[in-house]
Every structure is written in C-alpha cells, then in structure tokens.
Coordinates of C-alpha atoms in Angstrom, one line a residue:
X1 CA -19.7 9.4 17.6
X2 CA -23.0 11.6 18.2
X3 CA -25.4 11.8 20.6
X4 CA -27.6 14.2 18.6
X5 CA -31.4 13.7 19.5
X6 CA -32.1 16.1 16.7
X7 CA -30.1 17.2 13.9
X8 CA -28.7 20.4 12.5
X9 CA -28.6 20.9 8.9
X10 CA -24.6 19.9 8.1
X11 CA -23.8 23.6 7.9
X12 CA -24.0 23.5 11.6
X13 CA -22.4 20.3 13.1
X14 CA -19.4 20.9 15.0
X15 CA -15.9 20.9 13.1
X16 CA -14.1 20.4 16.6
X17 CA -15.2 17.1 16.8
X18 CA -12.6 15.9 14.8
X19 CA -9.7 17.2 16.4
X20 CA -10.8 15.0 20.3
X21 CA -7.7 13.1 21.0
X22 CA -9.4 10.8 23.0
X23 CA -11.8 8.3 23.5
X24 CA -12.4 7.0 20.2
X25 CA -15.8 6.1 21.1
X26 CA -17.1 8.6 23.8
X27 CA -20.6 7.5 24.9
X28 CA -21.3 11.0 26.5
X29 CA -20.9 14.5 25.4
X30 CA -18.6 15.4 28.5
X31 CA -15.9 12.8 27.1
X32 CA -16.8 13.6 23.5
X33 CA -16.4 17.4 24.0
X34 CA -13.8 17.3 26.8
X35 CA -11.0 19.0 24.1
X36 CA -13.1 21.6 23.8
X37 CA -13.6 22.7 27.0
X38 CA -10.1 22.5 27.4
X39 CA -9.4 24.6 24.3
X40 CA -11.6 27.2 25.2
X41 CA -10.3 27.8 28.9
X42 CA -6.3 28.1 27.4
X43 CA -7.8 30.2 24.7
X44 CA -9.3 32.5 27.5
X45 CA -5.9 33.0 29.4
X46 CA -3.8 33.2 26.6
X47 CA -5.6 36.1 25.6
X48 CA -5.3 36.9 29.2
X49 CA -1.7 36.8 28.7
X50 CA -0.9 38.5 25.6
X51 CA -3.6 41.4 26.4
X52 CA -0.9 43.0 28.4
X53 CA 1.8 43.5 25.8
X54 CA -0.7 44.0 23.2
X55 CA -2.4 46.8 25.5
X56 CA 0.4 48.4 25.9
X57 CA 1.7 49.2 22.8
X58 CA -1.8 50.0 21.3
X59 CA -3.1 52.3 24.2
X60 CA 0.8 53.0 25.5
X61 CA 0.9 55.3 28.9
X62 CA -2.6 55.0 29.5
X63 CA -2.3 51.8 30.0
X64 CA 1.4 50.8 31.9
X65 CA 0.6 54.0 34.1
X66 CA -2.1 51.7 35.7
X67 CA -2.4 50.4 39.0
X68 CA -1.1 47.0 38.7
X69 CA -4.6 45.7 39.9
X70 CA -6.4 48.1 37.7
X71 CA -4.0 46.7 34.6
X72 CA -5.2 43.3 35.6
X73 CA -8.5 44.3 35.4
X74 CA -8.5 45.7 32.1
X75 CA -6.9 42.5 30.8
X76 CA -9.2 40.8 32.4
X77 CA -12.0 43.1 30.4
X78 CA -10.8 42.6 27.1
X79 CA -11.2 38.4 27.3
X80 CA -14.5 39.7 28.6
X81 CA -15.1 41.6 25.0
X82 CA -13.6 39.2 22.9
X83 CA -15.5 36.3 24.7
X84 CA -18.9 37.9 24.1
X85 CA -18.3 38.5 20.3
X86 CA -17.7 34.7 20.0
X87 CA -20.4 33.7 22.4
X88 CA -23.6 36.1 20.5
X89 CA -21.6 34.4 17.0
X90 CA -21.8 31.2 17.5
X91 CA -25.3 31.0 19.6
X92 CA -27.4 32.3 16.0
X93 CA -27.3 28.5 14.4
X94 CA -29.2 27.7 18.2
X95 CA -32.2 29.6 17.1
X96 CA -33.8 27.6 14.9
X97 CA -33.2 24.2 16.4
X98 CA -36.2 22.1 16.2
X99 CA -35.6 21.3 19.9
X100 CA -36.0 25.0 21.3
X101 CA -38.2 26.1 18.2
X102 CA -40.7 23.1 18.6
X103 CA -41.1 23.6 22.2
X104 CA -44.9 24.6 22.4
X105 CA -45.8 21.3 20.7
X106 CA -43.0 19.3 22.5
X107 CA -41.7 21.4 25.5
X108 CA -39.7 17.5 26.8
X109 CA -37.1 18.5 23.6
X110 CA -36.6 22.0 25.2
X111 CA -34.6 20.1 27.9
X112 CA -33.7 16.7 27.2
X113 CA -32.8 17.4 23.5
X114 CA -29.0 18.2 22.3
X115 CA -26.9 18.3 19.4
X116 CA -23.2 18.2 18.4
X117 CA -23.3 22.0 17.6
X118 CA -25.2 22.8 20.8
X119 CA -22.3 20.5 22.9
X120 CA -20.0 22.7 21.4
X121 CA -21.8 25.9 22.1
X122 CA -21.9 24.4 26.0
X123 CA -18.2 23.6 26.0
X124 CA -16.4 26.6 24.6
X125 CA -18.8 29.0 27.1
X126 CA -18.1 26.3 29.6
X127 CA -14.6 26.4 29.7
X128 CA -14.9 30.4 29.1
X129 CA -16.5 30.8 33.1
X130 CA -13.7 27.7 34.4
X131 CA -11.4 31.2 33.3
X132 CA -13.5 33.1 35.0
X133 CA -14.6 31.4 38.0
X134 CA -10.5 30.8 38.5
X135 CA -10.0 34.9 38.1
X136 CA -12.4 35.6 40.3
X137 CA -10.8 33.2 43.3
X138 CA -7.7 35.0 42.6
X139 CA -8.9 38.1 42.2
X140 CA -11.5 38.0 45.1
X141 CA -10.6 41.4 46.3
X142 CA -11.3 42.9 43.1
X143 CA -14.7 40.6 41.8
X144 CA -16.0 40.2 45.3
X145 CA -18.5 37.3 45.7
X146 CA -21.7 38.6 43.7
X147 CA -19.1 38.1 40.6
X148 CA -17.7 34.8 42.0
X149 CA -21.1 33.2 42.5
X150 CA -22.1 34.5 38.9
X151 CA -19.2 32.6 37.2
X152 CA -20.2 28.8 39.6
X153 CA -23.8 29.4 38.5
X154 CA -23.0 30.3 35.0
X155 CA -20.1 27.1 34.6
X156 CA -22.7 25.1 36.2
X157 CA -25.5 25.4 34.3
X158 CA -23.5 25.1 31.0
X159 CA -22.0 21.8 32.5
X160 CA -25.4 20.8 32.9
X161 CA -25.8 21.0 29.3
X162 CA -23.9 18.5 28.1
X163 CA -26.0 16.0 30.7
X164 CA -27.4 17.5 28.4
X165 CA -30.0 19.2 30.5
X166 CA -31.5 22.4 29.4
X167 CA -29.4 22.9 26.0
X168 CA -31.7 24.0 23.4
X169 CA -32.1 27.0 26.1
X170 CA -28.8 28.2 25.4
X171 CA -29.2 30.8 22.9
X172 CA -32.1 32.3 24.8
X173 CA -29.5 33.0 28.2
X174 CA -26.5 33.5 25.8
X175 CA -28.4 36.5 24.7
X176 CA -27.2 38.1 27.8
X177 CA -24.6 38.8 26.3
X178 CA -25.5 41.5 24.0
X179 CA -24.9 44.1 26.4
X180 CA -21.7 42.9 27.7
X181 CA -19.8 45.6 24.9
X182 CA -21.4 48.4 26.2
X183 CA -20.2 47.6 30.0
X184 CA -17.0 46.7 28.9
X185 CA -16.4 49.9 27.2
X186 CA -18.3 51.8 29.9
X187 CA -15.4 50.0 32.0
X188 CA -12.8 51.2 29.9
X189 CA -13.9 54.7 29.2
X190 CA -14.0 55.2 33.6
X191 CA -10.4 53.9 34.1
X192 CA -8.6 55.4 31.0
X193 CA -7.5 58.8 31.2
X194 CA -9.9 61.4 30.1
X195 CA -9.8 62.3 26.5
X196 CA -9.5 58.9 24.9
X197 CA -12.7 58.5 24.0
X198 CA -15.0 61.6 23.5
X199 CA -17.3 62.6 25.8
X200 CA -20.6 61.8 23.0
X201 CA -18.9 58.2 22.7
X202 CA -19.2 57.7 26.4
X203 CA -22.9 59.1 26.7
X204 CA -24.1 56.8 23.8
X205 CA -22.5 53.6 25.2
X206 CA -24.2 54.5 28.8
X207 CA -28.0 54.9 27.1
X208 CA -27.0 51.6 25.3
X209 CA -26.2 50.0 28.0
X210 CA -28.7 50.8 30.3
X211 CA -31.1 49.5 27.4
X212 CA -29.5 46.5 26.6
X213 CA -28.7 45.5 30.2
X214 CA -32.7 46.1 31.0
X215 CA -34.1 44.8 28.1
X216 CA -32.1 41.3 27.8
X217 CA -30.6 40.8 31.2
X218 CA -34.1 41.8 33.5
X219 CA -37.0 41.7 31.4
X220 CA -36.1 39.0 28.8
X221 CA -34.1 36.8 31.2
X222 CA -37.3 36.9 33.7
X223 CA -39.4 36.0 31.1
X224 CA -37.2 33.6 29.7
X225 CA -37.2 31.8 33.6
X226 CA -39.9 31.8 33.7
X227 CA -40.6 29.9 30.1
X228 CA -38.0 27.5 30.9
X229 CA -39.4 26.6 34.2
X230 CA -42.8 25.7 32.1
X231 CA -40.8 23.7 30.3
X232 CA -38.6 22.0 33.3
X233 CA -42.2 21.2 34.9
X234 CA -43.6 19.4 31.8
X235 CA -40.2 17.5 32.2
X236 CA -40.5 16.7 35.4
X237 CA -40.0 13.0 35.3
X238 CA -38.0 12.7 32.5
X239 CA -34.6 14.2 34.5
X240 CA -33.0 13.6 37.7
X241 CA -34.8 16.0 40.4
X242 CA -32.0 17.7 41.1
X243 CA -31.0 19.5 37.9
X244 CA -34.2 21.4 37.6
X245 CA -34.5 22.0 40.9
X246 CA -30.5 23.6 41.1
X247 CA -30.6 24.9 37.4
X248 CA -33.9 27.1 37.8
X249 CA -32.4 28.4 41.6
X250 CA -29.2 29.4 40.3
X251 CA -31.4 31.3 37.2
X252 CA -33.3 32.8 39.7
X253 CA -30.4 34.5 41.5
X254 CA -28.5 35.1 38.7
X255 CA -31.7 37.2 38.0
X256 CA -31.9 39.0 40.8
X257 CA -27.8 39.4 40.8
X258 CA -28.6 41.3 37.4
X259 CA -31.4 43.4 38.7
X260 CA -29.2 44.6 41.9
X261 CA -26.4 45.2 39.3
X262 CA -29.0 47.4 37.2
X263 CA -29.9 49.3 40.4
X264 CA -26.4 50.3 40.8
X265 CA -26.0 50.9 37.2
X266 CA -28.7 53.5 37.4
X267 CA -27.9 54.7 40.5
X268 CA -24.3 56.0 39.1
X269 CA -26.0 57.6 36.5
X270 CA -28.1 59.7 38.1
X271 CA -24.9 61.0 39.9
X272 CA -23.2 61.6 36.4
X273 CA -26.1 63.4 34.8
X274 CA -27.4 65.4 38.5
X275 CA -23.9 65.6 40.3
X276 CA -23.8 66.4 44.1
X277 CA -25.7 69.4 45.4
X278 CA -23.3 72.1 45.7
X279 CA -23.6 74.0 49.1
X280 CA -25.0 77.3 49.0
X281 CA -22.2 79.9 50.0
X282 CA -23.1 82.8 52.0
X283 CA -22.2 86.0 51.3

C-alpha cells in the first residue's frame, strides 16, 4: 500500500517494500516501513561486529595493539564511513522531487509531501542513529553528551519524517554528510601509528575537511534552516504545533553543535600548522 502524495518516476520507488512481513495493509509509513528500520539498525551493528576481525587482518598490529576503547572507536568509525557512502547514494533521487523542487510555488509540499522512496530514505538513516544513539549510551565516556544529543536530534527528526513531516527536506540535511569521509579518515590517520598514511595524504584530507565541514555543515545547513523554517511557517496550520516547533529547535542546535565542533576543528589546526612556542634558552 502507498501513501505517496507525489510520485517518483518507477526508477525510484522503493524495492524494500516488498520484503515487509507485516501488516498487509499498513495505513501509515511507520507500519509500512517498520522492516526497514529494523534492517538498517542490524545492518549498522553487524558491521559493528565484523569490523573487528576484518580490521584486523587488513590493518594487522596497528590495529589489535589499540587500546581496547580506542579499537571500539575505530569500529565504531568505519560504520560511520560506510553509513555516509550509502546515506549521500541514496539521497540523489530526493533532488528532484516535485515536493522539495516545487517549493517556491507550493512551499505546504516541502513538508507535508512524502513518497515511498523518501520513507525509505527516512527509515534506513533512521535506524542508522537508533545504532548510534544506542553506542553513544554505552559509550558515554568516549562520545560525551554533545554526540549523544546529536544522534536523539538526528533519530528524531528522521522519525518525524515518516509522520511524514519535513521529508522532501531530507536530501538538503543529508548533504551533511559529504564531509563525514574526511573526518573519518582525519580520525583514522590521528590514532594509527605514524607512517600509514603519508604525511601529503593527511594534509589534503584536513583542507578538505575544513572545507566541506564549513561549507555544508555551517553555511549551507544555516541557510538551509533557515529556508525550511519559511517553509514550516507557510505550513503553519496544516501540522500539529509541535513538530515544527521541536523539529526547527533541534536544527537549530544541531547548528550550533556543528559550529562549536568547527571551532575546535580549527583550533587543532592552528596547533598542527604553528606548534607550541618553544622557550627561548639562555646561554
């Protein structure tokens, strides 16, 4: 059964759709996407899981001589890397969805609309942060609470969209993601012993990240509020209060999460390029 307000040309309906155990006849996208959620979370932590012995005999004594929380932490980064290839894949149908591309004339679409493929879209990366939003209880010591509340903004948000609230929006925050590679591998390159990647590799990832992270994470993803809070406000009575009242607070942290994390980003590189001042020795 669909729910599509709008529809995507057939290359783009979900194939998963199919495959839902149960209910035969969903009448929302939560119970007709439910499987996929669930897919999605055990695909996250099996690749959890088998990162460890795959790790290991790729990257060998660089990686078992880790710390144990360190070697959880790299695991950890590679469904990070792995998760953001899929997520920047399967947002580039999104784009040209009459719902999001229409919005000028019809900015209502921009958040009531939804589709099959944009359900699917909201699941997978849905039950991608229930992984992460778990890891980061368990691993509060580690992830610390500015990386806990990222993962309850971003799993509720994405929930929201399959109210559906907001979903057409999706590619336009998913895009995020495109500089998630760089601060993986930034990650990877800091923890690994010195000399497994060269020294040019490591410089290039850190200017690309620092672009990337600025150009899609602060000055897109304020823009991008800032359009989507046009669009909640010409929608005001069409939704329940509360969703864009929640949706465009959690955006606005997450925002200013981002910029703090850009501050501290920048701040470590300044101490790579300039170093500490070495005191003066006297003769």
């Amino acid at each position: 059964m669909s729910f599509i307000t709008s529809k995507f040309p057939v290359f783009y309906e979900d194939p998963f759709l199919q495959y839902r155990p149960f209910p035969e006849n969903p009448t929302n996208y939560f119970t007709a996407h439910w499987h996929e959620i669930i897919g999605a979370f055990v695909f996250y932590y099996g690749t959890q899981i088998i990162s460890a012995p795959l790790s290991a005999h790729y990257f060998g004594k660089p990686y078992t001589s880790l710390p144990p929380k360190i070697k959880v932490n790299f695991d950890i980064h590679v469904v990070s890397m792995i998760q953001c290839v899929i997520s920047i894949a399967i947002l580039i149908p999104m784009w040209n969805h009459p719902n999001w591309a229409n919005r000028l004339e019809d900015p209502i679409t921009s958040i009531t609309g939804a589709s099959d493929y944009g359900s699917l879209v909201s699941a997978v990366t849905a039950g991608y942060f229930i992984w992460d939003l778990l890891v980061c209880f368990q691993h509060f010591s580690v992830f610390g609470v500015g990386f806990l509340f990222h993962a309850f903004a971003a799993l509720y948000v994405f929930c929201c969209c399959l109210i559906p609230f907001c979903q057409p929006w999706i590619p336009a925050f998913l895009l995020f993601e495109l500089s998630t590679p760089f601060v993986n591998f930034n990650w990877f390159a800091s923890r690994l012993p010195a000399g497994t990647f060269s020294d040019r590799s490591i410089v290039i990832n850190g200017l690309c990240l620092l672009f990337t992270f600025f150009s899609v994470r602060i000055v897109w993803g304020l823009y991008a509020v800032k359009l989507v809070a046009t669009d909640m406000f010409a929608a005001w009575d069409e939704t329940p209060i509360v969703l864009p009242i929640t949706v465009l607070s959690l955006n606005v942290f997450l925002n200013l999460l981002n910029i703090y994390w850009f501050y501290k980003m920048v701040a470590i590189a300044k101490k790579k390029i300039f170093g500490k001042k070495k005191p003066i020795k006297s003769e």
